[in-house]
């Protein structure tokens, strides 16, 4: 079978789109890696687009083609992390979802630590624990009392952040047990 001219053009366009998508993904990856390197050295407020572009080896116009600011890069990355966590926890039994979440955070501790520290989106840490599987457990324990729920949420977040900051020395099970014991004493 011989391809007609239009068939060939369609295949060529599809291939060009795939190549373009790979280029976009690669460029965004360079920007993200550069931002992470910069965040290890200084606060996000002190990172300029020029220094970010220099580190990523791209032009400023290329950066602005995909993002409006360094904050947009972080927000996009945070949303992808939330999506990854959701995907990972969706198929898990509710009883183990908290430990699975802690395991995800531990295996990505460098990234999570940067997200927690850069304070671009104050909602990110809350979103981590507001996932359906975790939130359902939180609702049951707090007996739908918003004050108890917030106390448990922010106390758990502080404990998790301290654990991550310390390098995740304790096991995920130990941290889950610590948080569960505190919550149990609180709601008795």
JSON list of C-alpha atoms in Angstrom, two decimals:
[
{"chain": "A", "resi": 1, "resn": "UNK", "atom": "CA", "xyz": [0.00, 0.00, 0.00]},
{"chain": "A", "resi": 2, "resn": "UNK", "atom": "CA", "xyz": [1.37, 3.36, -0.99]},
{"chain": "A", "resi": 3, "resn": "UNK", "atom": "CA", "xyz": [0.76, 6.35, 1.27]},
{"chain": "A", "resi": 4, "resn": "UNK", "atom": "CA", "xyz": [-1.09, 9.18, -0.30]},
{"chain": "A", "resi": 5, "resn": "UNK", "atom": "CA", "xyz": [0.35, 12.64, 0.08]},
{"chain": "A", "resi": 6, "resn": "UNK", "atom": "CA", "xyz": [-2.22, 13.66, 2.71]},
{"chain": "A", "resi": 7, "resn": "UNK", "atom": "CA", "xyz": [-1.56, 10.51, 4.77]},
{"chain": "A", "resi": 8, "resn": "UNK", "atom": "CA", "xyz": [2.14, 11.25, 4.76]},
{"chain": "A", "resi": 9, "resn": "UNK", "atom": "CA", "xyz": [1.52, 14.88, 5.79]},
{"chain": "A", "resi": 10, "resn": "UNK", "atom": "CA", "xyz": [-0.67, 13.76, 8.68]},
{"chain": "A", "resi": 11, "resn": "UNK", "atom": "CA", "xyz": [2.01, 11.33, 9.89]},
{"chain": "A", "resi": 12, "resn": "UNK", "atom": "CA", "xyz": [4.66, 14.00, 9.52]},
{"chain": "A", "resi": 13, "resn": "UNK", "atom": "CA", "xyz": [2.58, 16.51, 11.53]},
{"chain": "A", "resi": 14, "resn": "UNK", "atom": "CA", "xyz": [1.99, 13.94, 14.29]},
{"chain": "A", "resi": 15, "resn": "UNK", "atom": "CA", "xyz": [5.70, 13.25, 14.48]},
{"chain": "A", "resi": 16, "resn": "UNK", "atom": "CA", "xyz": [6.46, 16.98, 14.63]},
{"chain": "A", "resi": 17, "resn": "UNK", "atom": "CA", "xyz": [3.96, 17.40, 17.45]},
{"chain": "A", "resi": 18, "resn": "UNK", "atom": "CA", "xyz": [5.58, 14.55, 19.39]},
{"chain": "A", "resi": 19, "resn": "UNK", "atom": "CA", "xyz": [9.02, 16.08, 18.91]},
{"chain": "A", "resi": 20, "resn": "UNK", "atom": "CA", "xyz": [7.71, 19.49, 19.98]},
{"chain": "A", "resi": 21, "resn": "UNK", "atom": "CA", "xyz": [6.10, 17.98, 23.10]},
{"chain": "A", "resi": 22, "resn": "UNK", "atom": "CA", "xyz": [9.41, 16.34, 24.01]},
{"chain": "A", "resi": 23, "resn": "UNK", "atom": "CA", "xyz": [11.21, 19.65, 23.56]},
{"chain": "A", "resi": 24, "resn": "UNK", "atom": "CA", "xyz": [8.68, 21.40, 25.79]},
{"chain": "A", "resi": 25, "resn": "UNK", "atom": "CA", "xyz": [9.00, 18.68, 28.44]},
{"chain": "A", "resi": 26, "resn": "UNK", "atom": "CA", "xyz": [12.78, 18.87, 28.28]},
{"chain": "A", "resi": 27, "resn": "UNK", "atom": "CA", "xyz": [12.80, 22.66, 28.55]},
{"chain": "A", "resi": 28, "resn": "UNK", "atom": "CA", "xyz": [10.43, 22.56, 31.52]},
{"chain": "A", "resi": 29, "resn": "UNK", "atom": "CA", "xyz": [12.61, 19.89, 33.14]},
{"chain": "A", "resi": 30, "resn": "UNK", "atom": "CA", "xyz": [15.67, 22.15, 32.78]},
{"chain": "A", "resi": 31, "resn": "UNK", "atom": "CA", "xyz": [13.77, 25.05, 34.31]},
{"chain": "A", "resi": 32, "resn": "UNK", "atom": "CA", "xyz": [12.61, 22.91, 37.24]},
{"chain": "A", "resi": 33, "resn": "UNK", "atom": "CA", "xyz": [16.05, 21.48, 37.90]},
{"chain": "A", "resi": 34, "resn": "UNK", "atom": "CA", "xyz": [17.56, 24.95, 37.77]},
{"chain": "A", "resi": 35, "resn": "UNK", "atom": "CA", "xyz": [14.94, 26.27, 40.18]},
{"chain": "A", "resi": 36, "resn": "UNK", "atom": "CA", "xyz": [15.61, 23.42, 42.62]},
{"chain": "A", "resi": 37, "resn": "UNK", "atom": "CA", "xyz": [19.32, 24.10, 42.50]},
{"chain": "A", "resi": 38, "resn": "UNK", "atom": "CA", "xyz": [18.67, 27.79, 43.17]},
{"chain": "A", "resi": 39, "resn": "UNK", "atom": "CA", "xyz": [16.28, 26.97, 46.04]},
{"chain": "A", "resi": 40, "resn": "UNK", "atom": "CA", "xyz": [19.02, 24.98, 47.75]},
{"chain": "A", "resi": 41, "resn": "UNK", "atom": "CA", "xyz": [21.10, 28.16, 47.90]},
{"chain": "A", "resi": 42, "resn": "UNK", "atom": "CA", "xyz": [18.58, 30.96, 48.44]},
{"chain": "A", "resi": 43, "resn": "UNK", "atom": "CA", "xyz": [15.00, 31.87, 49.15]},
{"chain": "A", "resi": 44, "resn": "UNK", "atom": "CA", "xyz": [12.58, 31.90, 46.22]},
{"chain": "A", "resi": 45, "resn": "UNK", "atom": "CA", "xyz": [12.05, 35.65, 46.68]},
{"chain": "A", "resi": 46, "resn": "UNK", "atom": "CA", "xyz": [15.71, 36.22, 45.90]},
{"chain": "A", "resi": 47, "resn": "UNK", "atom": "CA", "xyz": [15.81, 34.10, 42.76]},
{"chain": "A", "resi": 48, "resn": "UNK", "atom": "CA", "xyz": [15.65, 36.18, 39.60]},
{"chain": "A", "resi": 49, "resn": "UNK", "atom": "CA", "xyz": [14.35, 34.94, 36.29]},
{"chain": "A", "resi": 50, "resn": "UNK", "atom": "CA", "xyz": [17.69, 35.90, 34.75]},
{"chain": "A", "resi": 51, "resn": "UNK", "atom": "CA", "xyz": [19.66, 33.72, 37.17]},
{"chain": "A", "resi": 52, "resn": "UNK", "atom": "CA", "xyz": [17.18, 30.90, 36.70]},
{"chain": "A", "resi": 53, "resn": "UNK", "atom": "CA", "xyz": [17.46, 31.10, 32.92]},
{"chain": "A", "resi": 54, "resn": "UNK", "atom": "CA", "xyz": [21.23, 31.23, 33.12]},
{"chain": "A", "resi": 55, "resn": "UNK", "atom": "CA", "xyz": [21.31, 28.11, 35.26]},
{"chain": "A", "resi": 56, "resn": "UNK", "atom": "CA", "xyz": [18.81, 26.33, 32.95]},
{"chain": "A", "resi": 57, "resn": "UNK", "atom": "CA", "xyz": [20.76, 27.53, 29.90]},
{"chain": "A", "resi": 58, "resn": "UNK", "atom": "CA", "xyz": [17.69, 29.02, 28.23]},
{"chain": "A", "resi": 59, "resn": "UNK", "atom": "CA", "xyz": [16.60, 32.48, 27.10]},
{"chain": "A", "resi": 60, "resn": "UNK", "atom": "CA", "xyz": [14.23, 34.58, 29.20]},
{"chain": "A", "resi": 61, "resn": "UNK", "atom": "CA", "xyz": [11.72, 34.54, 26.35]},
{"chain": "A", "resi": 62, "resn": "UNK", "atom": "CA", "xyz": [11.74, 30.73, 26.48]},
{"chain": "A", "resi": 63, "resn": "UNK", "atom": "CA", "xyz": [11.04, 30.84, 30.20]},
{"chain": "A", "resi": 64, "resn": "UNK", "atom": "CA", "xyz": [8.14, 33.28, 29.75]},
{"chain": "A", "resi": 65, "resn": "UNK", "atom": "CA", "xyz": [6.73, 31.10, 27.00]},
{"chain": "A", "resi": 66, "resn": "UNK", "atom": "CA", "xyz": [5.88, 28.51, 29.68]},
{"chain": "A", "resi": 67, "resn": "UNK", "atom": "CA", "xyz": [5.77, 30.39, 32.99]},
{"chain": "A", "resi": 68, "resn": "UNK", "atom": "CA", "xyz": [5.00, 33.85, 34.31]},
{"chain": "A", "resi": 69, "resn": "UNK", "atom": "CA", "xyz": [7.33, 33.63, 37.31]},
{"chain": "A", "resi": 70, "resn": "UNK", "atom": "CA", "xyz": [9.38, 31.28, 39.44]},
{"chain": "A", "resi": 71, "resn": "UNK", "atom": "CA", "xyz": [6.31, 30.92, 41.66]},
{"chain": "A", "resi": 72, "resn": "UNK", "atom": "CA", "xyz": [4.35, 29.47, 38.74]},
{"chain": "A", "resi": 73, "resn": "UNK", "atom": "CA", "xyz": [7.00, 26.79, 38.31]},
{"chain": "A", "resi": 74, "resn": "UNK", "atom": "CA", "xyz": [6.72, 25.77, 41.96]},
{"chain": "A", "resi": 75, "resn": "UNK", "atom": "CA", "xyz": [2.92, 25.78, 41.88]},
{"chain": "A", "resi": 76, "resn": "UNK", "atom": "CA", "xyz": [2.87, 23.55, 38.81]},
{"chain": "A", "resi": 77, "resn": "UNK", "atom": "CA", "xyz": [5.31, 21.16, 40.45]},
{"chain": "A", "resi": 78, "resn": "UNK", "atom": "CA", "xyz": [3.30, 21.09, 43.67]},
{"chain": "A", "resi": 79, "resn": "UNK", "atom": "CA", "xyz": [0.14, 20.23, 41.76]},
{"chain": "A", "resi": 80, "resn": "UNK", "atom": "CA", "xyz": [1.95, 17.39, 40.01]},
{"chain": "A", "resi": 81, "resn": "UNK", "atom": "CA", "xyz": [3.16, 16.05, 43.36]},
{"chain": "A", "resi": 82, "resn": "UNK", "atom": "CA", "xyz": [-0.39, 16.17, 44.75]},
{"chain": "A", "resi": 83, "resn": "UNK", "atom": "CA", "xyz": [-1.59, 14.32, 41.65]},
{"chain": "A", "resi": 84, "resn": "UNK", "atom": "CA", "xyz": [1.14, 11.69, 42.06]},
{"chain": "A", "resi": 85, "resn": "UNK", "atom": "CA", "xyz": [0.24, 11.18, 45.71]},
{"chain": "A", "resi": 86, "resn": "UNK", "atom": "CA", "xyz": [-3.44, 10.86, 44.79]},
{"chain": "A", "resi": 87, "resn": "UNK", "atom": "CA", "xyz": [-2.65, 8.26, 42.14]},
{"chain": "A", "resi": 88, "resn": "UNK", "atom": "CA", "xyz": [-0.48, 6.30, 44.54]},
{"chain": "A", "resi": 89, "resn": "UNK", "atom": "CA", "xyz": [-3.05, 6.34, 47.37]},
{"chain": "A", "resi": 90, "resn": "UNK", "atom": "CA", "xyz": [-6.14, 5.72, 45.25]},
{"chain": "A", "resi": 91, "resn": "UNK", "atom": "CA", "xyz": [-5.66, 1.96, 45.16]},
{"chain": "A", "resi": 92, "resn": "UNK", "atom": "CA", "xyz": [-4.52, 1.63, 48.77]},
{"chain": "A", "resi": 93, "resn": "UNK", "atom": "CA", "xyz": [-6.70, 0.42, 51.63]},
{"chain": "A", "resi": 94, "resn": "UNK", "atom": "CA", "xyz": [-7.69, 3.26, 53.95]},
{"chain": "A", "resi": 95, "resn": "UNK", "atom": "CA", "xyz": [-5.87, 1.62, 56.87]},
{"chain": "A", "resi": 96, "resn": "UNK", "atom": "CA", "xyz": [-2.49, 1.89, 55.15]},
{"chain": "A", "resi": 97, "resn": "UNK", "atom": "CA", "xyz": [-2.97, 5.12, 53.20]},
{"chain": "A", "resi": 98, "resn": "UNK", "atom": "CA", "xyz": [-1.35, 7.32, 55.87]},
{"chain": "A", "resi": 99, "resn": "UNK", "atom": "CA", "xyz": [1.75, 5.13, 55.99]},
{"chain": "A", "resi": 100, "resn": "UNK", "atom": "CA", "xyz": [1.81, 5.07, 52.17]},
{"chain": "A", "resi": 101, "resn": "UNK", "atom": "CA", "xyz": [1.67, 8.89, 52.21]},
{"chain": "A", "resi": 102, "resn": "UNK", "atom": "CA", "xyz": [4.57, 9.04, 54.66]},
{"chain": "A", "resi": 103, "resn": "UNK", "atom": "CA", "xyz": [6.54, 6.61, 52.49]},
{"chain": "A", "resi": 104, "resn": "UNK", "atom": "CA", "xyz": [5.96, 8.83, 49.45]},
{"chain": "A", "resi": 105, "resn": "UNK", "atom": "CA", "xyz": [7.06, 11.92, 51.41]},
{"chain": "A", "resi": 106, "resn": "UNK", "atom": "CA", "xyz": [10.14, 10.10, 52.70]},
{"chain": "A", "resi": 107, "resn": "UNK", "atom": "CA", "xyz": [11.18, 8.88, 49.26]},
{"chain": "A", "resi": 108, "resn": "UNK", "atom": "CA", "xyz": [10.79, 12.44, 47.94]},
{"chain": "A", "resi": 109, "resn": "UNK", "atom": "CA", "xyz": [11.97, 14.23, 51.08]},
{"chain": "A", "resi": 110, "resn": "UNK", "atom": "CA", "xyz": [14.31, 16.67, 49.35]},
{"chain": "A", "resi": 111, "resn": "UNK", "atom": "CA", "xyz": [11.56, 17.90, 47.04]},
{"chain": "A", "resi": 112, "resn": "UNK", "atom": "CA", "xyz": [8.91, 17.98, 49.78]},
{"chain": "A", "resi": 113, "resn": "UNK", "atom": "CA", "xyz": [11.25, 19.85, 52.12]},
{"chain": "A", "resi": 114, "resn": "UNK", "atom": "CA", "xyz": [11.79, 22.53, 49.49]},
{"chain": "A", "resi": 115, "resn": "UNK", "atom": "CA", "xyz": [8.04, 22.81, 48.89]},
{"chain": "A", "resi": 116, "resn": "UNK", "atom": "CA", "xyz": [7.36, 23.15, 52.63]},
{"chain": "A", "resi": 117, "resn": "UNK", "atom": "CA", "xyz": [10.16, 25.69, 53.11]},
{"chain": "A", "resi": 118, "resn": "UNK", "atom": "CA", "xyz": [9.62, 27.99, 50.16]},
{"chain": "A", "resi": 119, "resn": "UNK", "atom": "CA", "xyz": [6.12, 28.96, 51.34]},
{"chain": "A", "resi": 120, "resn": "UNK", "atom": "CA", "xyz": [4.91, 29.82, 47.85]},
{"chain": "A", "resi": 121, "resn": "UNK", "atom": "CA", "xyz": [1.61, 28.12, 48.39]},
{"chain": "A", "resi": 122, "resn": "UNK", "atom": "CA", "xyz": [0.55, 27.90, 52.02]},
{"chain": "A", "resi": 123, "resn": "UNK", "atom": "CA", "xyz": [-2.11, 25.44, 50.92]},
{"chain": "A", "resi": 124, "resn": "UNK", "atom": "CA", "xyz": [0.36, 22.83, 49.68]},
{"chain": "A", "resi": 125, "resn": "UNK", "atom": "CA", "xyz": [1.07, 21.20, 53.05]},
{"chain": "A", "resi": 126, "resn": "UNK", "atom": "CA", "xyz": [-2.67, 21.16, 53.81]},
{"chain": "A", "resi": 127, "resn": "UNK", "atom": "CA", "xyz": [-3.38, 19.64, 50.39]},
{"chain": "A", "resi": 128, "resn": "UNK", "atom": "CA", "xyz": [-1.00, 16.80, 51.20]},
{"chain": "A", "resi": 129, "resn": "UNK", "atom": "CA", "xyz": [-3.20, 15.78, 54.15]},
{"chain": "A", "resi": 130, "resn": "UNK", "atom": "CA", "xyz": [-6.48, 16.81, 52.51]},
{"chain": "A", "resi": 131, "resn": "UNK", "atom": "CA", "xyz": [-6.37, 13.95, 50.04]},
{"chain": "A", "resi": 132, "resn": "UNK", "atom": "CA", "xyz": [-9.59, 11.94, 50.01]},
{"chain": "A", "resi": 133, "resn": "UNK", "atom": "CA", "xyz": [-8.22, 8.84, 51.71]},
{"chain": "A", "resi": 134, "resn": "UNK", "atom": "CA", "xyz": [-6.55, 10.86, 54.48]},
{"chain": "A", "resi": 135, "resn": "UNK", "atom": "CA", "xyz": [-9.35, 13.41, 54.78]},
{"chain": "A", "resi": 136, "resn": "UNK", "atom": "CA", "xyz": [-11.98, 10.69, 55.30]},
{"chain": "A", "resi": 137, "resn": "UNK", "atom": "CA", "xyz": [-10.01, 9.33, 58.24]},
{"chain": "A", "resi": 138, "resn": "UNK", "atom": "CA", "xyz": [-9.54, 12.85, 59.59]},
{"chain": "A", "resi": 139, "resn": "UNK", "atom": "CA", "xyz": [-13.28, 13.54, 59.38]},
{"chain": "A", "resi": 140, "resn": "UNK", "atom": "CA", "xyz": [-14.08, 10.38, 61.35]},
{"chain": "A", "resi": 141, "resn": "UNK", "atom": "CA", "xyz": [-11.53, 11.09, 64.06]},
{"chain": "A", "resi": 142, "resn": "UNK", "atom": "CA", "xyz": [-12.46, 14.78, 64.46]},
{"chain": "A", "resi": 143, "resn": "UNK", "atom": "CA", "xyz": [-16.15, 13.92, 64.63]},
{"chain": "A", "resi": 144, "resn": "UNK", "atom": "CA", "xyz": [-16.78, 16.70, 62.06]},
{"chain": "A", "resi": 145, "resn": "UNK", "atom": "CA", "xyz": [-15.65, 19.35, 64.54]},
{"chain": "A", "resi": 146, "resn": "UNK", "atom": "CA", "xyz": [-13.67, 21.92, 62.47]},
{"chain": "A", "resi": 147, "resn": "UNK", "atom": "CA", "xyz": [-11.55, 22.99, 65.48]},
{"chain": "A", "resi": 148, "resn": "UNK", "atom": "CA", "xyz": [-10.47, 19.46, 66.29]},
{"chain": "A", "resi": 149, "resn": "UNK", "atom": "CA", "xyz": [-9.91, 18.76, 62.59]},
{"chain": "A", "resi": 150, "resn": "UNK", "atom": "CA", "xyz": [-7.63, 21.82, 62.21]},
{"chain": "A", "resi": 151, "resn": "UNK", "atom": "CA", "xyz": [-5.77, 20.99, 65.40]},
{"chain": "A", "resi": 152, "resn": "UNK", "atom": "CA", "xyz": [-5.11, 17.46, 64.18]},
{"chain": "A", "resi": 153, "resn": "UNK", "atom": "CA", "xyz": [-4.27, 18.65, 60.65]},
{"chain": "A", "resi": 154, "resn": "UNK", "atom": "CA", "xyz": [-1.77, 21.32, 61.66]},
{"chain": "A", "resi": 155, "resn": "UNK", "atom": "CA", "xyz": [-0.28, 19.22, 64.45]},
{"chain": "A", "resi": 156, "resn": "UNK", "atom": "CA", "xyz": [0.22, 16.35, 62.01]},
{"chain": "A", "resi": 157, "resn": "UNK", "atom": "CA", "xyz": [1.74, 18.69, 59.45]},
{"chain": "A", "resi": 158, "resn": "UNK", "atom": "CA", "xyz": [4.16, 20.13, 62.02]},
{"chain": "A", "resi": 159, "resn": "UNK", "atom": "CA", "xyz": [5.18, 16.62, 63.06]},
{"chain": "A", "resi": 160, "resn": "UNK", "atom": "CA", "xyz": [5.68, 15.54, 59.45]},
{"chain": "A", "resi": 161, "resn": "UNK", "atom": "CA", "xyz": [7.65, 18.68, 58.62]},
{"chain": "A", "resi": 162, "resn": "UNK", "atom": "CA", "xyz": [9.89, 18.20, 61.66]},
{"chain": "A", "resi": 163, "resn": "UNK", "atom": "CA", "xyz": [10.42, 14.57, 60.62]},
{"chain": "A", "resi": 164, "resn": "UNK", "atom": "CA", "xyz": [11.35, 15.60, 57.06]},
{"chain": "A", "resi": 165, "resn": "UNK", "atom": "CA", "xyz": [13.62, 18.41, 58.30]},
{"chain": "A", "resi": 166, "resn": "UNK", "atom": "CA", "xyz": [15.43, 15.92, 60.53]},
{"chain": "A", "resi": 167, "resn": "UNK", "atom": "CA", "xyz": [16.06, 13.63, 57.56]},
{"chain": "A", "resi": 168, "resn": "UNK", "atom": "CA", "xyz": [13.30, 11.06, 58.13]},
{"chain": "A", "resi": 169, "resn": "UNK", "atom": "CA", "xyz": [15.36, 9.16, 60.67]},
{"chain": "A", "resi": 170, "resn": "UNK", "atom": "CA", "xyz": [12.36, 7.39, 62.21]},
{"chain": "A", "resi": 171, "resn": "UNK", "atom": "CA", "xyz": [10.42, 4.90, 60.13]},
{"chain": "A", "resi": 172, "resn": "UNK", "atom": "CA", "xyz": [7.12, 5.84, 58.52]},
{"chain": "A", "resi": 173, "resn": "UNK", "atom": "CA", "xyz": [5.38, 3.45, 60.90]},
{"chain": "A", "resi": 174, "resn": "UNK", "atom": "CA", "xyz": [6.94, 5.15, 63.94]},
{"chain": "A", "resi": 175, "resn": "UNK", "atom": "CA", "xyz": [5.76, 8.60, 62.80]},
{"chain": "A", "resi": 176, "resn": "UNK", "atom": "CA", "xyz": [2.29, 7.26, 62.00]},
{"chain": "A", "resi": 177, "resn": "UNK", "atom": "CA", "xyz": [2.14, 5.69, 65.49]},
{"chain": "A", "resi": 178, "resn": "UNK", "atom": "CA", "xyz": [3.26, 8.93, 67.16]},
{"chain": "A", "resi": 179, "resn": "UNK", "atom": "CA", "xyz": [0.61, 10.94, 65.33]},
{"chain": "A", "resi": 180, "resn": "UNK", "atom": "CA", "xyz": [-2.07, 8.29, 65.96]},
{"chain": "A", "resi": 181, "resn": "UNK", "atom": "CA", "xyz": [-1.28, 8.15, 69.71]},
{"chain": "A", "resi": 182, "resn": "UNK", "atom": "CA", "xyz": [-1.57, 11.93, 69.99]},
{"chain": "A", "resi": 183, "resn": "UNK", "atom": "CA", "xyz": [-4.83, 11.96, 68.04]},
{"chain": "A", "resi": 184, "resn": "UNK", "atom": "CA", "xyz": [-6.22, 9.10, 70.13]},
{"chain": "A", "resi": 185, "resn": "UNK", "atom": "CA", "xyz": [-5.48, 10.99, 73.36]},
{"chain": "A", "resi": 186, "resn": "UNK", "atom": "CA", "xyz": [-7.00, 14.14, 71.93]},
{"chain": "A", "resi": 187, "resn": "UNK", "atom": "CA", "xyz": [-10.33, 12.65, 70.90]},
{"chain": "A", "resi": 188, "resn": "UNK", "atom": "CA", "xyz": [-10.91, 10.44, 73.95]}
]
